[in-house]
Amino acid sequence: MLGRVNHIAIAVPDLGIATTMYRDTLGARVSQAQALPEHGVTVVFVELPNTKVELLEPLGPDSPIAAFLEKNPSGGMHHICYEVDDIVAARDTLKAAGARVLGDGNPKTGAHGKPVLFLHPKDFNGTLIELEQV
Amino acid sequence: MLGRVNHIAIAVPDLGIATTMYRDTLGARVSQAQALPEHGVTVVFVELPNTKVELLEPLGPDSPIAAFLEKNPSGGMHHICYEVDDIVAARDTLKAAGARVLGDGNPKTGAHGKPVLFLHPKDFNGTLIELEQV
């Protein structure tokens, strides 16, 4: 089921500082910041040769990463996104295995305009997993 | 400086359960478990098409992931490892930029038999970064 690691998401309290750090200190290629108000985040992509890191800063009052940053004020690794070929088939297999899908269980349109689902971290060793159909 | 994401490490309390989950529930290819007593972990590699996830279980009384699992009993994302061409040059650049290198600052031989360093998570948005010279 699991395909490529599409991205590793890191929640950060200050996107400007984090972007400078990845670009200037760590010498990585970074994108312009993109505000995604419908997802409650502003994102910068750190482009690595084989995958990308997404730096996420909360945007708006209902950001899905606000609670995480309250618990981890310096930021931290937030989730891993894996690509899948068929997200509905993946969901059905996971649910049959007893794994919990967050929300109403139906794929939503993710930050890249593709169908995504999130799996409950308690079912996966404390790791929040996003699945994205590519 | 940053090259490929070599791996994402996930600390787990029970490697058998985690391996079964990644293999059977998530449908990924997983390796045999390898005990690395000199690194204080037993590791299983989850092979994805573009990188790998390493599942780490503590081994022995002084495991470097024991404290993390005390704080996160279900497990969680522990570090990201990036490849670099020249780890001593990378270290010197990072130290000149004010970043803290863990330990005595000298590269050690990592779990893959190559020189590695860890960077202080407080300097990188709560993310523990490993650099590995490839």
PDB file of C-alpha atoms in Angstrom:
ATOM      1  CA  MET A   1       0.000   0.000   0.000  1.00  0.00           C
ATOM      2  CA  LEU A   2       2.603   2.584   1.080  1.00  0.00           C
ATOM      3  CA  GLY A   3       4.392   4.307  -1.777  1.00  0.00           C
ATOM      4  CA  ARG A   4       6.894   7.150  -1.705  1.00  0.00           C
ATOM      5  CA  VAL A   5       7.352   9.426   1.263  1.00  0.00           C
ATOM      6  CA  ASN A   6       5.712  12.506  -0.227  1.00  0.00           C
ATOM      7  CA  HIS A   7       6.822  14.800   2.585  1.00  0.00           C
ATOM      8  CA  ILE A   8       7.740  15.117   6.227  1.00  0.00           C
ATOM      9  CA  ALA A   9       5.876  17.977   7.899  1.00  0.00           C
ATOM     10  CA  ILE A  10       7.485  20.063  10.613  1.00  0.00           C
ATOM     11  CA  ALA A  11       5.368  22.529  12.592  1.00  0.00           C
ATOM     12  CA  VAL A  12       7.233  25.746  13.366  1.00  0.00           C
ATOM     13  CA  PRO A  13       6.294  28.772  15.436  1.00  0.00           C
ATOM     14  CA  ASP A  14       7.956  31.280  13.064  1.00  0.00           C
ATOM     15  CA  LEU A  15       8.132  30.401   9.397  1.00  0.00           C
ATOM     16  CA  GLY A  16      10.528  33.233   8.536  1.00  0.00           C
ATOM     17  CA  ILE A  17      13.100  32.076  11.059  1.00  0.00           C
ATOM     18  CA  ALA A  18      12.684  28.420  10.063  1.00  0.00           C
ATOM     19  CA  THR A  19      12.995  29.196   6.360  1.00  0.00           C
ATOM     20  CA  THR A  20      16.172  31.182   6.894  1.00  0.00           C
ATOM     21  CA  MET A  21      17.588  28.325   8.933  1.00  0.00           C
ATOM     22  CA  TYR A  22      16.905  25.679   6.305  1.00  0.00           C
ATOM     23  CA  ARG A  23      18.096  27.908   3.470  1.00  0.00           C
ATOM     24  CA  ASP A  24      21.114  29.633   4.974  1.00  0.00           C
ATOM     25  CA  THR A  25      22.286  27.390   7.808  1.00  0.00           C
ATOM     26  CA  LEU A  26      21.407  23.993   6.334  1.00  0.00           C
ATOM     27  CA  GLY A  27      21.942  25.019   2.706  1.00  0.00           C
ATOM     28  CA  ALA A  28      18.696  23.633   1.277  1.00  0.00           C
ATOM     29  CA  ARG A  29      16.519  24.910  -1.538  1.00  0.00           C
ATOM     30  CA  VAL A  30      13.313  26.424  -0.146  1.00  0.00           C
ATOM     31  CA  SER A  31      10.151  27.687  -1.833  1.00  0.00           C
ATOM     32  CA  GLN A  32       8.297  30.927  -1.337  1.00  0.00           C
ATOM     33  CA  ALA A  33       5.818  30.855   1.534  1.00  0.00           C
ATOM     34  CA  GLN A  34       2.300  29.900   0.465  1.00  0.00           C
ATOM     35  CA  ALA A  35      -0.714  30.786   2.583  1.00  0.00           C
ATOM     36  CA  LEU A  36      -3.309  28.014   2.534  1.00  0.00           C
ATOM     37  CA  PRO A  37      -6.163  29.535   4.539  1.00  0.00           C
ATOM     38  CA  GLU A  38      -8.501  26.608   3.811  1.00  0.00           C
ATOM     39  CA  HIS A  39      -5.945  24.337   5.520  1.00  0.00           C
ATOM     40  CA  GLY A  40      -5.096  26.724   8.347  1.00  0.00           C
ATOM     41  CA  VAL A  41      -1.389  26.850   7.576  1.00  0.00           C
ATOM     42  CA  THR A  42       1.255  28.790   5.724  1.00  0.00           C
ATOM     43  CA  VAL A  43       3.755  26.410   4.147  1.00  0.00           C
ATOM     44  CA  VAL A  44       7.322  26.524   2.851  1.00  0.00           C
ATOM     45  CA  PHE A  45       8.640  23.530   0.916  1.00  0.00           C
ATOM     46  CA  VAL A  46      12.214  22.424   1.550  1.00  0.00           C
ATOM     47  CA  GLU A  47      13.185  20.601  -1.636  1.00  0.00           C
ATOM     48  CA  LEU A  48      15.514  17.662  -1.080  1.00  0.00           C
ATOM     49  CA  PRO A  49      16.729  15.386  -3.903  1.00  0.00           C
ATOM     50  CA  ASN A  50      14.354  12.520  -3.029  1.00  0.00           C
ATOM     51  CA  THR A  51      11.471  14.057  -1.072  1.00  0.00           C
ATOM     52  CA  LYS A  52      10.525  17.275   0.636  1.00  0.00           C
ATOM     53  CA  VAL A  53      10.121  18.713   4.076  1.00  0.00           C
ATOM     54  CA  GLU A  54       7.159  21.003   4.630  1.00  0.00           C
ATOM     55  CA  LEU A  55       7.526  23.736   7.210  1.00  0.00           C
ATOM     56  CA  LEU A  56       4.079  24.614   8.564  1.00  0.00           C
ATOM     57  CA  GLU A  57       3.130  27.771  10.476  1.00  0.00           C
ATOM     58  CA  PRO A  58      -0.394  28.202  11.874  1.00  0.00           C
ATOM     59  CA  LEU A  59      -2.691  30.486   9.879  1.00  0.00           C
ATOM     60  CA  GLY A  60      -5.972  31.752  11.255  1.00  0.00           C
ATOM     61  CA  PRO A  61      -7.839  30.961  14.468  1.00  0.00           C
ATOM     62  CA  ASP A  62      -8.598  27.265  13.789  1.00  0.00           C
ATOM     63  CA  SER A  63      -5.247  25.985  12.576  1.00  0.00           C
ATOM     64  CA  PRO A  64      -4.944  22.189  12.821  1.00  0.00           C
ATOM     65  CA  ILE A  65      -1.383  22.606  14.119  1.00  0.00           C
ATOM     66  CA  ALA A  66      -2.191  25.146  16.871  1.00  0.00           C
ATOM     67  CA  ALA A  67      -2.628  22.522  19.607  1.00  0.00           C
ATOM     68  CA  PHE A  68       0.600  20.779  18.573  1.00  0.00           C
ATOM     69  CA  LEU A  69       2.535  24.045  18.887  1.00  0.00           C
ATOM     70  CA  GLU A  70       0.972  24.749  22.261  1.00  0.00           C
ATOM     71  CA  LYS A  71       2.380  21.418  23.441  1.00  0.00           C
ATOM     72  CA  ASN A  72       5.651  21.887  21.517  1.00  0.00           C
ATOM     73  CA  PRO A  73       6.344  25.630  21.501  1.00  0.00           C
ATOM     74  CA  SER A  74       9.662  25.267  19.632  1.00  0.00           C
ATOM     75  CA  GLY A  75       7.984  23.170  16.953  1.00  0.00           C
ATOM     76  CA  GLY A  76       8.613  19.583  15.981  1.00  0.00           C
ATOM     77  CA  MET A  77       7.970  16.791  13.517  1.00  0.00           C
ATOM     78  CA  HIS A  78       4.219  16.776  12.933  1.00  0.00           C
ATOM     79  CA  HIS A  79       3.425  14.062  10.383  1.00  0.00           C
ATOM     80  CA  ILE A  80       4.713  11.872   7.562  1.00  0.00           C
ATOM     81  CA  CYS A  81       2.830  11.750   4.268  1.00  0.00           C
ATOM     82  CA  TYR A  82       2.966   8.572   2.184  1.00  0.00           C
ATOM     83  CA  GLU A  83       1.683   8.287  -1.356  1.00  0.00           C
ATOM     84  CA  VAL A  84      -0.901   5.634  -2.216  1.00  0.00           C
ATOM     85  CA  ASP A  85      -2.421   4.657  -5.550  1.00  0.00           C
ATOM     86  CA  ASP A  86      -6.030   4.321  -4.370  1.00  0.00           C
ATOM     87  CA  ILE A  87      -6.939   6.163  -1.195  1.00  0.00           C
ATOM     88  CA  VAL A  88     -10.408   4.637  -0.822  1.00  0.00           C
ATOM     89  CA  ALA A  89      -9.034   1.102  -1.129  1.00  0.00           C
ATOM     90  CA  ALA A  90      -6.280   2.028   1.337  1.00  0.00           C
ATOM     91  CA  ARG A  91      -8.838   3.395   3.792  1.00  0.00           C
ATOM     92  CA  ASP A  92     -11.009   0.301   3.548  1.00  0.00           C
ATOM     93  CA  THR A  93      -8.029  -2.002   4.124  1.00  0.00           C
ATOM     94  CA  LEU A  94      -6.918   0.057   7.125  1.00  0.00           C
ATOM     95  CA  LYS A  95     -10.371   0.215   8.654  1.00  0.00           C
ATOM     96  CA  ALA A  96     -10.786  -3.547   8.217  1.00  0.00           C
ATOM     97  CA  ALA A  97      -7.504  -3.935  10.128  1.00  0.00           C
ATOM     98  CA  GLY A  98      -8.926  -1.841  12.972  1.00  0.00           C
ATOM     99  CA  ALA A  99      -7.037   1.403  12.290  1.00  0.00           C
ATOM    100  CA  ARG A 100      -8.836   4.661  12.900  1.00  0.00           C
ATOM    101  CA  VAL A 101      -9.135   7.266  10.172  1.00  0.00           C
ATOM    102  CA  LEU A 102      -9.477  10.841  11.428  1.00  0.00           C
ATOM    103  CA  GLY A 103     -12.512  12.990  10.678  1.00  0.00           C
ATOM    104  CA  ASP A 104     -15.509  11.456   8.945  1.00  0.00           C
ATOM    105  CA  GLY A 105     -13.359   8.880   7.173  1.00  0.00           C
ATOM    106  CA  ASN A 106     -13.813  10.396   3.744  1.00  0.00           C
ATOM    107  CA  PRO A 107     -10.833  11.732   1.780  1.00  0.00           C
ATOM    108  CA  LYS A 108     -10.490  15.519   1.710  1.00  0.00           C
ATOM    109  CA  THR A 109      -8.650  17.644  -0.798  1.00  0.00           C
ATOM    110  CA  GLY A 110      -5.204  18.198   0.688  1.00  0.00           C
ATOM    111  CA  ALA A 111      -2.717  21.025   0.456  1.00  0.00           C
ATOM    112  CA  HIS A 112      -1.492  19.740  -2.939  1.00  0.00           C
ATOM    113  CA  GLY A 113      -5.001  19.535  -4.407  1.00  0.00           C
ATOM    114  CA  LYS A 114      -5.120  15.747  -4.113  1.00  0.00           C
ATOM    115  CA  PRO A 115      -7.241  13.421  -1.950  1.00  0.00           C
ATOM    116  CA  VAL A 116      -5.801  12.875   1.518  1.00  0.00           C
ATOM    117  CA  LEU A 117      -6.646  11.113   4.757  1.00  0.00           C
ATOM    118  CA  PHE A 118      -5.043  11.172   8.190  1.00  0.00           C
ATOM    119  CA  LEU A 119      -4.647   8.081  10.397  1.00  0.00           C
ATOM    120  CA  HIS A 120      -4.911   8.162  14.157  1.00  0.00           C
ATOM    121  CA  PRO A 121      -1.426   8.434  15.727  1.00  0.00           C
ATOM    122  CA  LYS A 122      -2.455   6.182  18.608  1.00  0.00           C
ATOM    123  CA  ASP A 123      -2.780   3.321  16.110  1.00  0.00           C
ATOM    124  CA  PHE A 124       0.672   3.968  14.598  1.00  0.00           C
ATOM    125  CA  ASN A 125       3.202   4.349  17.412  1.00  0.00           C
ATOM    126  CA  GLY A 126       2.458   8.001  18.083  1.00  0.00           C
ATOM    127  CA  THR A 127       3.078   8.957  14.453  1.00  0.00           C
ATOM    128  CA  LEU A 128       0.483  10.987  12.584  1.00  0.00           C
ATOM    129  CA  ILE A 129       0.319   9.481   9.079  1.00  0.00           C
ATOM    130  CA  GLU A 130      -1.143  11.263   6.075  1.00  0.00           C
ATOM    131  CA  LEU A 131      -2.008   9.268   2.974  1.00  0.00           C
ATOM    132  CA  GLU A 132      -2.146  11.118  -0.334  1.00  0.00           C
ATOM    133  CA  GLN A 133      -3.473   9.656  -3.558  1.00  0.00           C
ATOM    134  CA  VAL A 134      -1.122  10.551  -6.408  1.00  0.00           C
TER     135      VAL A 134
ATOM    136  CA  MET B   1      24.627  21.116   2.273  1.00  0.00           C
ATOM    137  CA  LEU B   2      21.548  18.916   2.822  1.00  0.00           C
ATOM    138  CA  GLY B   3      21.271  16.004   0.435  1.00  0.00           C
ATOM    139  CA  ARG B   4      18.767  13.150   0.350  1.00  0.00           C
ATOM    140  CA  VAL B   5      16.603  12.246   3.298  1.00  0.00           C
ATOM    141  CA  ASN B   6      18.406   9.021   4.239  1.00  0.00           C
ATOM    142  CA  HIS B   7      15.751   7.951   6.744  1.00  0.00           C
ATOM    143  CA  ILE B   8      13.090   9.017   9.168  1.00  0.00           C
ATOM    144  CA  ALA B   9      13.489   7.309  12.541  1.00  0.00           C
ATOM    145  CA  ILE B  10      10.487   6.319  14.638  1.00  0.00           C
ATOM    146  CA  ALA B  11      10.996   5.129  18.201  1.00  0.00           C
ATOM    147  CA  VAL B  12       8.645   2.301  19.140  1.00  0.00           C
ATOM    148  CA  PRO B  13       8.027   0.488  22.414  1.00  0.00           C
ATOM    149  CA  ASP B  14       7.542  -2.936  20.770  1.00  0.00           C
ATOM    150  CA  LEU B  15       9.366  -3.633  17.539  1.00  0.00           C
ATOM    151  CA  GLY B  16       7.426  -6.833  16.813  1.00  0.00           C
ATOM    152  CA  ILE B  17       4.070  -5.070  16.951  1.00  0.00           C
ATOM    153  CA  ALA B  18       5.367  -2.099  14.935  1.00  0.00           C
ATOM    154  CA  THR B  19       6.900  -4.334  12.272  1.00  0.00           C
ATOM    155  CA  THR B  20       3.678  -6.301  11.860  1.00  0.00           C
ATOM    156  CA  MET B  21       1.771  -3.047  11.538  1.00  0.00           C
ATOM    157  CA  TYR B  22       4.001  -1.602   8.819  1.00  0.00           C
ATOM    158  CA  ARG B  23       4.185  -4.916   6.945  1.00  0.00           C
ATOM    159  CA  ASP B  24       0.629  -6.229   7.247  1.00  0.00           C
ATOM    160  CA  THR B  25      -1.553  -3.191   7.920  1.00  0.00           C
ATOM    161  CA  LEU B  26       0.339  -0.602   5.869  1.00  0.00           C
ATOM    162  CA  GLY B  27       1.627  -3.059   3.255  1.00  0.00           C
ATOM    163  CA  ALA B  28       5.260  -1.983   3.259  1.00  0.00           C
ATOM    164  CA  ARG B  29       8.408  -4.040   2.738  1.00  0.00           C
ATOM    165  CA  VAL B  30      10.261  -4.469   6.031  1.00  0.00           C
ATOM    166  CA  SER B  31      13.662  -5.941   6.875  1.00  0.00           C
ATOM    167  CA  GLN B  32      14.608  -8.473   9.503  1.00  0.00           C
ATOM    168  CA  ALA B  33      15.271  -6.945  12.914  1.00  0.00           C
ATOM    169  CA  GLN B  34      18.939  -6.098  13.504  1.00  0.00           C
ATOM    170  CA  ALA B  35      20.327  -5.712  17.008  1.00  0.00           C
ATOM    171  CA  LEU B  36      22.890  -2.912  17.186  1.00  0.00           C
ATOM    172  CA  PRO B  37      24.132  -3.157  20.780  1.00  0.00           C
ATOM    173  CA  GLU B  38      26.829  -0.524  20.230  1.00  0.00           C
ATOM    174  CA  HIS B  39      24.048   1.927  19.327  1.00  0.00           C
ATOM    175  CA  GLY B  40      21.602   0.796  22.006  1.00  0.00           C
ATOM    176  CA  VAL B  41      18.807  -0.052  19.568  1.00  0.00           C
ATOM    177  CA  THR B  42      17.284  -2.862  17.589  1.00  0.00           C
ATOM    178  CA  VAL B  43      16.229  -1.620  14.166  1.00  0.00           C
ATOM    179  CA  VAL B  44      13.837  -2.659  11.407  1.00  0.00           C
ATOM    180  CA  PHE B  45      14.042  -0.876   8.055  1.00  0.00           C
ATOM    181  CA  VAL B  46      10.796  -0.025   6.275  1.00  0.00           C
ATOM    182  CA  GLU B  47      11.801   0.223   2.620  1.00  0.00           C
ATOM    183  CA  LEU B  48       9.881   2.869   0.675  1.00  0.00           C
ATOM    184  CA  PRO B  49      10.555   3.640  -2.998  1.00  0.00           C
ATOM    185  CA  ASN B  50      12.461   6.873  -2.289  1.00  0.00           C
ATOM    186  CA  THR B  51      13.749   6.600   1.286  1.00  0.00           C
ATOM    187  CA  LYS B  52      13.305   4.469   4.363  1.00  0.00           C
ATOM    188  CA  VAL B  53      11.735   4.605   7.768  1.00  0.00           C
ATOM    189  CA  GLU B  54      13.698   3.094  10.608  1.00  0.00           C
ATOM    190  CA  LEU B  55      11.763   1.605  13.505  1.00  0.00           C
ATOM    191  CA  LEU B  56      13.905   1.757  16.636  1.00  0.00           C
ATOM    192  CA  GLU B  57      13.380  -0.214  19.847  1.00  0.00           C
ATOM    193  CA  PRO B  58      15.620   0.337  22.875  1.00  0.00           C
ATOM    194  CA  LEU B  59      18.316  -2.268  23.444  1.00  0.00           C
ATOM    195  CA  GLY B  60      20.263  -2.487  26.684  1.00  0.00           C
ATOM    196  CA  PRO B  61      20.304  -0.252  29.745  1.00  0.00           C
ATOM    197  CA  ASP B  62      21.731   2.916  28.133  1.00  0.00           C
ATOM    198  CA  SER B  63      19.666   3.196  24.990  1.00  0.00           C
ATOM    199  CA  PRO B  64      19.729   6.708  23.479  1.00  0.00           C
ATOM    200  CA  ILE B  65      15.988   6.442  22.837  1.00  0.00           C
ATOM    201  CA  ALA B  66      14.973   5.344  26.356  1.00  0.00           C
ATOM    202  CA  ALA B  67      14.250   8.871  27.600  1.00  0.00           C
ATOM    203  CA  PHE B  68      12.232   9.667  24.481  1.00  0.00           C
ATOM    204  CA  LEU B  69      10.035   6.607  25.043  1.00  0.00           C
ATOM    205  CA  GLU B  70       9.572   7.519  28.692  1.00  0.00           C
ATOM    206  CA  LYS B  71       8.160  10.852  27.520  1.00  0.00           C
ATOM    207  CA  ASN B  72       6.286   9.261  24.609  1.00  0.00           C
ATOM    208  CA  PRO B  73       5.276   5.761  25.736  1.00  0.00           C
ATOM    209  CA  SER B  74       3.428   4.971  22.490  1.00  0.00           C
ATOM    210  CA  GLY B  75       6.476   5.994  20.445  1.00  0.00           C
ATOM    211  CA  GLY B  76       6.857   8.789  17.938  1.00  0.00           C
ATOM    212  CA  MET B  77       8.992  10.413  15.275  1.00  0.00           C
ATOM    213  CA  HIS B  78      12.484  10.614  16.740  1.00  0.00           C
ATOM    214  CA  HIS B  79      14.778  12.152  14.105  1.00  0.00           C
ATOM    215  CA  ILE B  80      15.376  12.853  10.428  1.00  0.00           C
ATOM    216  CA  CYS B  81      18.662  11.862   8.823  1.00  0.00           C
ATOM    217  CA  TYR B  82      19.979  13.879   5.893  1.00  0.00           C
ATOM    218  CA  GLU B  83      22.914  12.874   3.745  1.00  0.00           C
ATOM    219  CA  VAL B  84      25.864  15.226   3.339  1.00  0.00           C
ATOM    220  CA  ASP B  85      28.986  14.952   1.187  1.00  0.00           C
ATOM    221  CA  ASP B  86      31.471  16.147   3.770  1.00  0.00           C
ATOM    222  CA  ILE B  87      30.423  15.871   7.386  1.00  0.00           C
ATOM    223  CA  VAL B  88      33.368  17.800   8.828  1.00  0.00           C
ATOM    224  CA  ALA B  89      32.761  20.712   6.449  1.00  0.00           C
ATOM    225  CA  ALA B  90      29.040  20.558   7.323  1.00  0.00           C
ATOM    226  CA  ARG B  91      29.820  20.599  11.031  1.00  0.00           C
ATOM    227  CA  ASP B  92      32.158  23.557  10.702  1.00  0.00           C
ATOM    228  CA  THR B  93      29.597  25.537   8.706  1.00  0.00           C
ATOM    229  CA  LEU B  94      26.882  24.761  11.242  1.00  0.00           C
ATOM    230  CA  LYS B  95      29.027  25.636  14.230  1.00  0.00           C
ATOM    231  CA  ALA B  96      30.041  28.915  12.590  1.00  0.00           C
ATOM    232  CA  ALA B  97      26.313  29.656  12.222  1.00  0.00           C
ATOM    233  CA  GLY B  98      25.833  29.054  15.941  1.00  0.00           C
ATOM    234  CA  ALA B  99      24.190  25.626  15.778  1.00  0.00           C
ATOM    235  CA  ARG B 100      25.038  23.118  18.479  1.00  0.00           C
ATOM    236  CA  VAL B 101      26.387  19.699  17.589  1.00  0.00           C
ATOM    237  CA  LEU B 102      25.615  17.002  20.161  1.00  0.00           C
ATOM    238  CA  GLY B 103      28.330  15.099  22.002  1.00  0.00           C
ATOM    239  CA  ASP B 104      31.945  16.135  21.600  1.00  0.00           C
ATOM    240  CA  GLY B 105      31.329  17.520  18.120  1.00  0.00           C
ATOM    241  CA  ASN B 106      33.289  14.803  16.340  1.00  0.00           C
ATOM    242  CA  PRO B 107      31.589  12.454  13.873  1.00  0.00           C
ATOM    243  CA  LYS B 108      30.895   8.961  15.174  1.00  0.00           C
ATOM    244  CA  THR B 109      30.349   5.789  13.192  1.00  0.00           C
ATOM    245  CA  GLY B 110      26.588   5.494  12.814  1.00  0.00           C
ATOM    246  CA  ALA B 111      24.258   2.523  12.506  1.00  0.00           C
ATOM    247  CA  HIS B 112      25.079   2.202   8.788  1.00  0.00           C
ATOM    248  CA  GLY B 113      28.849   2.200   9.375  1.00  0.00           C
ATOM    249  CA  LYS B 114      29.247   5.766   8.103  1.00  0.00           C
ATOM    250  CA  PRO B 115      30.215   8.997   9.892  1.00  0.00           C
ATOM    251  CA  VAL B 116      27.281  10.718  11.578  1.00  0.00           C
ATOM    252  CA  LEU B 117      26.564  13.749  13.760  1.00  0.00           C
ATOM    253  CA  PHE B 118      23.439  14.878  15.571  1.00  0.00           C
ATOM    254  CA  LEU B 119      22.345  18.519  15.801  1.00  0.00           C
ATOM    255  CA  HIS B 120      20.637  20.000  18.833  1.00  0.00           C
ATOM    256  CA  PRO B 121      16.847  19.977  18.363  1.00  0.00           C
ATOM    257  CA  LYS B 122      16.508  23.303  20.171  1.00  0.00           C
ATOM    258  CA  ASP B 123      18.392  24.929  17.284  1.00  0.00           C
ATOM    259  CA  PHE B 124      16.151  23.330  14.640  1.00  0.00           C
ATOM    260  CA  ASN B 125      12.514  23.821  15.656  1.00  0.00           C
ATOM    261  CA  GLY B 126      12.374  20.875  18.012  1.00  0.00           C
ATOM    262  CA  THR B 127      13.578  18.466  15.322  1.00  0.00           C
ATOM    263  CA  LEU B 128      16.517  16.175  16.038  1.00  0.00           C
ATOM    264  CA  ILE B 129      18.611  16.142  12.851  1.00  0.00           C
ATOM    265  CA  GLU B 130      21.195  13.495  12.030  1.00  0.00           C
ATOM    266  CA  LEU B 131      23.740  14.152   9.298  1.00  0.00           C
ATOM    267  CA  GLU B 132      25.335  11.150   7.611  1.00  0.00           C
ATOM    268  CA  GLN B 133      28.275  11.332   5.245  1.00  0.00           C
ATOM    269  CA  VAL B 134      27.625   9.094   2.232  1.00  0.00           C
TER     270      VAL B 134
END
